[in-house]
One Martini backbone bead per residue (centre of mass of N, CA, C, O) as a GRO file, in nm:
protein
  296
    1UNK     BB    1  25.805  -6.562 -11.406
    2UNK     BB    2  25.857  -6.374 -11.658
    3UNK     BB    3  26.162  -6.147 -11.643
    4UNK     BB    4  26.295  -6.107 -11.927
    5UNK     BB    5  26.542  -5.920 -12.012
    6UNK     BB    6  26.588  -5.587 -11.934
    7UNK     BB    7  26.667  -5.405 -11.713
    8UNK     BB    8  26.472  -5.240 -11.447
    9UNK     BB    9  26.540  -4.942 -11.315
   10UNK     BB   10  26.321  -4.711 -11.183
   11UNK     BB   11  26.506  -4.548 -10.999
   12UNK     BB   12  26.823  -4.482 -11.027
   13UNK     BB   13  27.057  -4.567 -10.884
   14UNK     BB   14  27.312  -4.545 -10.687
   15UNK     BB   15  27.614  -4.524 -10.611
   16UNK     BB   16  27.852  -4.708 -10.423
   17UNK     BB   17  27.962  -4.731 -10.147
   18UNK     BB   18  28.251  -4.748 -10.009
   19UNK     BB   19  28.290  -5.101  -9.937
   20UNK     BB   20  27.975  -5.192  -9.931
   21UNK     BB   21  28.041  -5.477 -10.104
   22UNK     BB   22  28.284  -5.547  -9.873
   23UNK     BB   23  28.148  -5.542  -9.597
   24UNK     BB   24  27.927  -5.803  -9.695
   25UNK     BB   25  28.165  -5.985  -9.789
   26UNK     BB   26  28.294  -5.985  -9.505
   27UNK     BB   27  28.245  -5.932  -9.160
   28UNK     BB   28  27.978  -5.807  -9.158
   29UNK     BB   29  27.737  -6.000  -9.280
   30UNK     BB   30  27.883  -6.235  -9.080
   31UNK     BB   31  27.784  -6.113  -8.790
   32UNK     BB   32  27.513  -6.270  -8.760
   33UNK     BB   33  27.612  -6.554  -8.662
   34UNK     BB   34  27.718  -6.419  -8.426
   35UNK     BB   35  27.669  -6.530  -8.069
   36UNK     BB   36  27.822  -6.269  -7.960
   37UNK     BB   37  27.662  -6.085  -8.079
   38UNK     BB   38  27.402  -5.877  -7.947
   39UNK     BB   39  27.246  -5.795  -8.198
   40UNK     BB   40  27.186  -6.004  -8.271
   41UNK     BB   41  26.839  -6.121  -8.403
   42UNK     BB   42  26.547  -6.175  -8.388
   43UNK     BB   43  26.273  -6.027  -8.436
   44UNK     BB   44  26.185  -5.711  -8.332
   45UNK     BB   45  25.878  -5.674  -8.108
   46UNK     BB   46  25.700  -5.442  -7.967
   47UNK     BB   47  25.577  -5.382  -7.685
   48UNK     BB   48  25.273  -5.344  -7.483
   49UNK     BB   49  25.264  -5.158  -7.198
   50UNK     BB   50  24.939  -5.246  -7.161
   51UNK     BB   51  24.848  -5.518  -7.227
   52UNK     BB   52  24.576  -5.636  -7.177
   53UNK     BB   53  24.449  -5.336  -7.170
   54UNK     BB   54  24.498  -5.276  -7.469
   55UNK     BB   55  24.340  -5.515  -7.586
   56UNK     BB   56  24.048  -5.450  -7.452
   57UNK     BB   57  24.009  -5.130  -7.575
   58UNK     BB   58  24.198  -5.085  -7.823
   59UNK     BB   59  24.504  -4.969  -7.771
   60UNK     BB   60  24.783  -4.970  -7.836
   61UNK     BB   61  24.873  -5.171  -8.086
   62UNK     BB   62  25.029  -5.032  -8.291
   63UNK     BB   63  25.129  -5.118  -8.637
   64UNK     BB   64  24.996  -5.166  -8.932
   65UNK     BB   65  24.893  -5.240  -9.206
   66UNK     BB   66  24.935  -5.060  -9.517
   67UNK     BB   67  24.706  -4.856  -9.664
   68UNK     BB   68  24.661  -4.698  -9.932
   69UNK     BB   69  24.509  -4.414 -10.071
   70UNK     BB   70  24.258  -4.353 -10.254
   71UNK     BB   71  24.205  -4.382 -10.634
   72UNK     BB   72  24.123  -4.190 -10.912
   73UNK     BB   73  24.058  -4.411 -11.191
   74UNK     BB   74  23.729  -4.308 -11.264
   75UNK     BB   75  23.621  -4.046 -11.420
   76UNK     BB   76  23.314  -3.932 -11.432
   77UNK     BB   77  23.379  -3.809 -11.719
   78UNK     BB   78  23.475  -4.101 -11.817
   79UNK     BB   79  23.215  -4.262 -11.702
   80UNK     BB   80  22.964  -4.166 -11.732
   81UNK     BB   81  22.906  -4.097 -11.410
   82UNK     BB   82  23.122  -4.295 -11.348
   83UNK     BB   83  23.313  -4.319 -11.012
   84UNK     BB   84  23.628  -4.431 -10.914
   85UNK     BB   85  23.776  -4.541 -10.594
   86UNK     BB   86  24.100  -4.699 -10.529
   87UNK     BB   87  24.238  -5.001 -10.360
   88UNK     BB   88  24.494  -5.203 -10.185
   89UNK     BB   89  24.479  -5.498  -9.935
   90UNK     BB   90  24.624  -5.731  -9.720
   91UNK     BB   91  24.494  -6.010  -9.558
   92UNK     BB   92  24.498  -6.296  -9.408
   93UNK     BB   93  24.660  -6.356  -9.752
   94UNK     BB   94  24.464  -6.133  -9.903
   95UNK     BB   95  24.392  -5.990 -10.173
   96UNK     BB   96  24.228  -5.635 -10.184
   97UNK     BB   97  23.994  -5.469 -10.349
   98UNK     BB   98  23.929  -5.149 -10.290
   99UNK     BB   99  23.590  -4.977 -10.350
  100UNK     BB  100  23.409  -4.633 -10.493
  101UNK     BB  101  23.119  -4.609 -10.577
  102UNK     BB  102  22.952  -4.317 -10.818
  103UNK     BB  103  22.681  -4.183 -10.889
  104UNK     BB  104  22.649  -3.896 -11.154
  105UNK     BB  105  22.409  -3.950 -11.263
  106UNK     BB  106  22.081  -3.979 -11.431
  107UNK     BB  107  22.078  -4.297 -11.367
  108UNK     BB  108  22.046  -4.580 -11.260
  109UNK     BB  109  22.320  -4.852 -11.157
  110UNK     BB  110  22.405  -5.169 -11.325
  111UNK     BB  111  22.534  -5.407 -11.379
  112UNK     BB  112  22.853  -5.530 -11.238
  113UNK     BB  113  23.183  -5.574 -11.368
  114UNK     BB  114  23.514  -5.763 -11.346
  115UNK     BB  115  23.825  -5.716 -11.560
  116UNK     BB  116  24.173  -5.877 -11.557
  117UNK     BB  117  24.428  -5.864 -11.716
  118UNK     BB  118  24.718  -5.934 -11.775
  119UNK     BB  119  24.984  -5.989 -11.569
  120UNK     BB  120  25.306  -6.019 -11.352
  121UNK     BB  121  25.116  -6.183 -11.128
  122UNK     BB  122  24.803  -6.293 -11.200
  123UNK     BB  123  24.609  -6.110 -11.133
  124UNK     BB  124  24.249  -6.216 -11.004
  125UNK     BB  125  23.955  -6.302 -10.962
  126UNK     BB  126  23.807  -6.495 -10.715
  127UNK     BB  127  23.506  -6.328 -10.743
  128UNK     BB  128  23.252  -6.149 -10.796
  129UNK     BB  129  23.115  -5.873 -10.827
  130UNK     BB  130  22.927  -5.721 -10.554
  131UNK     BB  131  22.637  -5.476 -10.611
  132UNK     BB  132  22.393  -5.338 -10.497
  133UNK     BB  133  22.080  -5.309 -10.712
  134UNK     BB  134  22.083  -5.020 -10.761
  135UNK     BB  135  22.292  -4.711 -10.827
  136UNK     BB  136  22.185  -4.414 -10.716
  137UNK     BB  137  22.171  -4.107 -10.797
  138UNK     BB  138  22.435  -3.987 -10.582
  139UNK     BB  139  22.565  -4.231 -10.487
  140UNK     BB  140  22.728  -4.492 -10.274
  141UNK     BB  141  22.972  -4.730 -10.256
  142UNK     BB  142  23.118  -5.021 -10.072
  143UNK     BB  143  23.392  -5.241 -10.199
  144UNK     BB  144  23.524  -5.544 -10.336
  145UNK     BB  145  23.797  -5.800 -10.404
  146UNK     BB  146  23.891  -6.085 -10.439
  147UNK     BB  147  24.246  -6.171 -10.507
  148UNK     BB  148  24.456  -6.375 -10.718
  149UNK     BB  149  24.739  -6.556 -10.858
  150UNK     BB  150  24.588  -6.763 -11.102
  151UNK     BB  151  24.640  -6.583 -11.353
  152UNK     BB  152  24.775  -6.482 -11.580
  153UNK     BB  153  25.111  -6.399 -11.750
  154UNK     BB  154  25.219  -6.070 -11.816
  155UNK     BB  155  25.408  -5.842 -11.837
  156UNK     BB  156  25.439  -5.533 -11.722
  157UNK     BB  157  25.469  -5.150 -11.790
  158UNK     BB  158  25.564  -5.136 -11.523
  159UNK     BB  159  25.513  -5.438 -11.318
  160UNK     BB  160  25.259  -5.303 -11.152
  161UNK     BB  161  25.054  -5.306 -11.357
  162UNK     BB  162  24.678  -5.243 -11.425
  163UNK     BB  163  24.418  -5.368 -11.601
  164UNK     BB  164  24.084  -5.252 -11.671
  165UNK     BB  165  23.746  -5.404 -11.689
  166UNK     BB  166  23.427  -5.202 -11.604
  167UNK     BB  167  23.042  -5.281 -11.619
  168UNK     BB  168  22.762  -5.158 -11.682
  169UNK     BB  169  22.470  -5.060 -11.820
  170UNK     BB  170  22.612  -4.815 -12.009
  171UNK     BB  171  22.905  -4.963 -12.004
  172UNK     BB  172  23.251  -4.985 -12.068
  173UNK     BB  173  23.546  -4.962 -11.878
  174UNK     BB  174  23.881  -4.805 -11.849
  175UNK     BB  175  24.184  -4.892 -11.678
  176UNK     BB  176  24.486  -4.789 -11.484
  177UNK     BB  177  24.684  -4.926 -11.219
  178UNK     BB  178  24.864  -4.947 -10.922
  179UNK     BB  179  25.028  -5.226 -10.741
  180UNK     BB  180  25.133  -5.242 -10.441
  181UNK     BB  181  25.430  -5.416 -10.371
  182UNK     BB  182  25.309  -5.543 -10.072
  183UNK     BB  183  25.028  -5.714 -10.151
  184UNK     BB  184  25.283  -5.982 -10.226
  185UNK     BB  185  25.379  -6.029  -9.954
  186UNK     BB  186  25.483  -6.313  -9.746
  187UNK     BB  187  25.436  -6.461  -9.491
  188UNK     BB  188  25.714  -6.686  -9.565
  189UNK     BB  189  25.974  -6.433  -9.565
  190UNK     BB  190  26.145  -6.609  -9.368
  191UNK     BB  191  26.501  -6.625  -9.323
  192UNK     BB  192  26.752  -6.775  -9.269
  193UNK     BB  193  27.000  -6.697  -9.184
  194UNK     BB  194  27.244  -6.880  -9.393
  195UNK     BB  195  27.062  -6.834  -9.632
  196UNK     BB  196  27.061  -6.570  -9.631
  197UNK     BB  197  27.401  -6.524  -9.657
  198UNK     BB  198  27.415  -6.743  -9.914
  199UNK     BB  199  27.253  -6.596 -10.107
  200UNK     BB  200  27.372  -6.258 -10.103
  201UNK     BB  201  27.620  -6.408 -10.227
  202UNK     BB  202  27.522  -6.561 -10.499
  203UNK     BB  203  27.437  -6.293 -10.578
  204UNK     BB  204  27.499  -6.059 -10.810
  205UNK     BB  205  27.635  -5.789 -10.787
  206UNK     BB  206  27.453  -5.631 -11.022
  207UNK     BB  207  27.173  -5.706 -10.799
  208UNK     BB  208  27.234  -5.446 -10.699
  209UNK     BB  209  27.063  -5.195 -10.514
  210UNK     BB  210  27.058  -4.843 -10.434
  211UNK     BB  211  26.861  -4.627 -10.189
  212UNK     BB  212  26.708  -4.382 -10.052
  213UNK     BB  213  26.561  -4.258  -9.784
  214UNK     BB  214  26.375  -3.991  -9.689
  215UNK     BB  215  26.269  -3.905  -9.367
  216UNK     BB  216  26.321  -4.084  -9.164
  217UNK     BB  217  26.123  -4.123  -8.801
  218UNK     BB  218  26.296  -4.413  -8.706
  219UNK     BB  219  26.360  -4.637  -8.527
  220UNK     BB  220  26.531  -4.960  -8.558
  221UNK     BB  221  26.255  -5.068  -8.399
  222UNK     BB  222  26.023  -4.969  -8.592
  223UNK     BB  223  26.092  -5.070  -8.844
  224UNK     BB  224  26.065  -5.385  -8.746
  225UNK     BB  225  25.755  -5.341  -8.700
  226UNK     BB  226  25.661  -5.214  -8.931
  227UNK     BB  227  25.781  -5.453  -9.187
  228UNK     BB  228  25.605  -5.680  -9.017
  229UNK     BB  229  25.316  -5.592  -9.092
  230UNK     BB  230  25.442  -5.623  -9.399
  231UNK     BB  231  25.642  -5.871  -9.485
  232UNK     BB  232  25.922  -5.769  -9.370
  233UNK     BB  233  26.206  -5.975  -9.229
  234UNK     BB  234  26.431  -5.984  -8.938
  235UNK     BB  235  26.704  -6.129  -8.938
  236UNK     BB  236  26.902  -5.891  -8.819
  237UNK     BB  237  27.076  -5.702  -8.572
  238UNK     BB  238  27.311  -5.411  -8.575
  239UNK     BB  239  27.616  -5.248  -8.435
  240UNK     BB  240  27.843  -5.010  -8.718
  241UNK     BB  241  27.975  -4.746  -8.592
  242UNK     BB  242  27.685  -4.622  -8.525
  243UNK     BB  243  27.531  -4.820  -8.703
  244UNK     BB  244  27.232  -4.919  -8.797
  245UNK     BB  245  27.178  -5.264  -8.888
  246UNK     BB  246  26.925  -5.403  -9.152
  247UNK     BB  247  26.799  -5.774  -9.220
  248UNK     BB  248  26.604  -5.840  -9.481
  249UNK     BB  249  26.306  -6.009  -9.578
  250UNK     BB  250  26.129  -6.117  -9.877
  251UNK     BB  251  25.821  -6.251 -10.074
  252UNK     BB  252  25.660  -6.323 -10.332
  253UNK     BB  253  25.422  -6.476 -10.486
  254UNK     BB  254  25.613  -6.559 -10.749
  255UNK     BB  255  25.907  -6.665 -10.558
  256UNK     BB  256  26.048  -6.380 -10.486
  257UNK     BB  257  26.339  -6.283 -10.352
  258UNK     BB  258  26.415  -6.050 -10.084
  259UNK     BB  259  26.675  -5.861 -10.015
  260UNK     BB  260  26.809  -5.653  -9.730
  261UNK     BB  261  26.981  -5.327  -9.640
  262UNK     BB  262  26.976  -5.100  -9.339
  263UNK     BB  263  27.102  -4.783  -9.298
  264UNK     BB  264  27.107  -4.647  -8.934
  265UNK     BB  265  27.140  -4.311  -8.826
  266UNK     BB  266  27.113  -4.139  -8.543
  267UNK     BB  267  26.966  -3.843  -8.693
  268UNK     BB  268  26.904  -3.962  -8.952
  269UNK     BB  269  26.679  -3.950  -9.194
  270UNK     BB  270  26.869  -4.106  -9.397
  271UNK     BB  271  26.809  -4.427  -9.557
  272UNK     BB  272  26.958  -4.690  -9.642
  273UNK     BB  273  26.864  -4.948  -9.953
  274UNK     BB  274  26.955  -5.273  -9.993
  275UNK     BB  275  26.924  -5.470 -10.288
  276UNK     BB  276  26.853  -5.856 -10.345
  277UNK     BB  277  26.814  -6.002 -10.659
  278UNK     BB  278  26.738  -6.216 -10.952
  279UNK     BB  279  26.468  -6.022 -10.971
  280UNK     BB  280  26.546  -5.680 -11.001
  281UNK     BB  281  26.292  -5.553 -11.127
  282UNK     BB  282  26.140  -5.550 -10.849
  283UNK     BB  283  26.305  -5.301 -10.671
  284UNK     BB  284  26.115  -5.029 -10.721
  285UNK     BB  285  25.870  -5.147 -10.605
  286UNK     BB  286  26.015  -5.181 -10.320
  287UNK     BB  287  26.089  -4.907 -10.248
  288UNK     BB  288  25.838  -4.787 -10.236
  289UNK     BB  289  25.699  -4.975 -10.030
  290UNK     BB  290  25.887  -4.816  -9.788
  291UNK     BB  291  25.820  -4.592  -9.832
  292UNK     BB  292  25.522  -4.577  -9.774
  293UNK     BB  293  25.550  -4.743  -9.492
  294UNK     BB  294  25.790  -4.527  -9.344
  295UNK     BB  295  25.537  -4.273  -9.438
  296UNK     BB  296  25.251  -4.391  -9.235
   0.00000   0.00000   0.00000
């Protein structure tokens, strides 16, 4: 992906605080690779303690990946009568558009196909659309489209922006919609500890970027349970000074690392979210998707 050009961040970084960039570049996280701290660890994941009772009946599941709720793209008054809610969610390493179309005409909708501009990562109909037609007036359907990144890639602004353009037989129909940054996130995101340390060295101080999460009601094992179910992988886990500390990778579709570090204090709401990549530009997008994920 081609995302050169003047760096985007925004909301705007917090400023560093005191000794953070020399504590990952000191003991703090090199103290990852010691066989001795018994803190480090590979992902931890919350065992479910109902057993095979569990799985039998289909309770106590734990946490699933995250699916954003879906938003009015395309309102019927915009539409001529065709009124669209969508979201975006990854599955079994596929991206799927999940879609509600709705007929407030006076006249039955057919001829329903969908096109997607240029994007930031290449998102393109992997399929075509299908809707069982005609969709008569007052009726709903609920629709998918799975989607690939392997078409046209155009830079867009923000970074996740996408648009679209879908016809039907009254018209054909324009909106801008945005793609949560988690269904890029691949599932072979986990970095060896070896690799995390000395990539999160070499990438420049300048490409470190920091937010707060605020109100986060999660202890740093739902943390690492929850982020793993979206494909973002605990590669260490420590406790510094009473603070617990989780280094976690994840890659995006278009081959993109991001590291992270989250400091969690216990009892304190405000999760601190360092995170360290090539193309900062994704940062933004990466940020809300944590976001998103850990008030989900």
């Amino acid at each position: 992906m081609d995302i050169g050009g003047p760096t985007i961040v925004q909301p705007a970084p917090v400023p560093q605080s005191a000794g953070l960039g020399l504590d990952l570049l000191g003991g703090g996280l090199d103290g990852i690779l010691s066989n001795t701290d018994n803190t480090s660890a590979a992902p931890v994941v919350s065992q479910s303690t109902t057993g095979l009772l569990g799985d039998i009946f289909g309770f106590n599941q734990g946490p699933t990946a995250y699916i954003p709720p879906k938003v009015n793209w395309l309102p019927a008054e915009k539409g001529k009568g065709f009124d669209i809610w969508g979201t975006f969610t990854r599955k079994n390493g596929q991206i799927s558009m999940d879609l509600t179309f709705t007929n407030k005409a006076m006249q039955p909708m057919g001829g329903f196909a969908i096109q997607l501009n240029k994007n930031s990562f290449g998102l393109t109909p992997a399929l075509p659309l299908q809707v069982p037609a005609p969709l008569s007036p007052g009726a709903s359907i609920e629709t998918n489209i799975i989607l690939s990144t392997a078409g046209a890639v155009q830079r867009m602004e923000p970074l996740n922006n996408l648009q679209v353009a879908i016809k039907n037989n009254i018209d054909v129909f324009y909106f801008a919609c945005i793609v949560p940054m988690n269904v890029y996130f691949t599932e072979d995101g986990q970095l060896d500890k070896r690799v995390f340390l000395s990539t999160w060295k070499d990438i420049p101080a300048q490409n470190e970027v920091q937010y707060t999460l605020n109100g986060v009601m999660l202890t740093a094992d739902q943390v690492v349970q929850k982020m793993q179910q979206n494909n973002v992988f605990t590669i260490a886990k420590r406790n510094v000074e009473g603070q617990d500390m989780l280094y976690q990778s994840l890659k995006l579709t278009n081959n993109v690392w991001v590291l992270n570090e989250l400091k969690i204090q216990p009892g304190n709401p405000d999760v601190t979210l360092s995170l360290k990549s090539r193309s900062v530009e994704v940062a933004p997008g990466v940020f809300q998707a944590y976001n998103a994920i850990l008030h989900s």
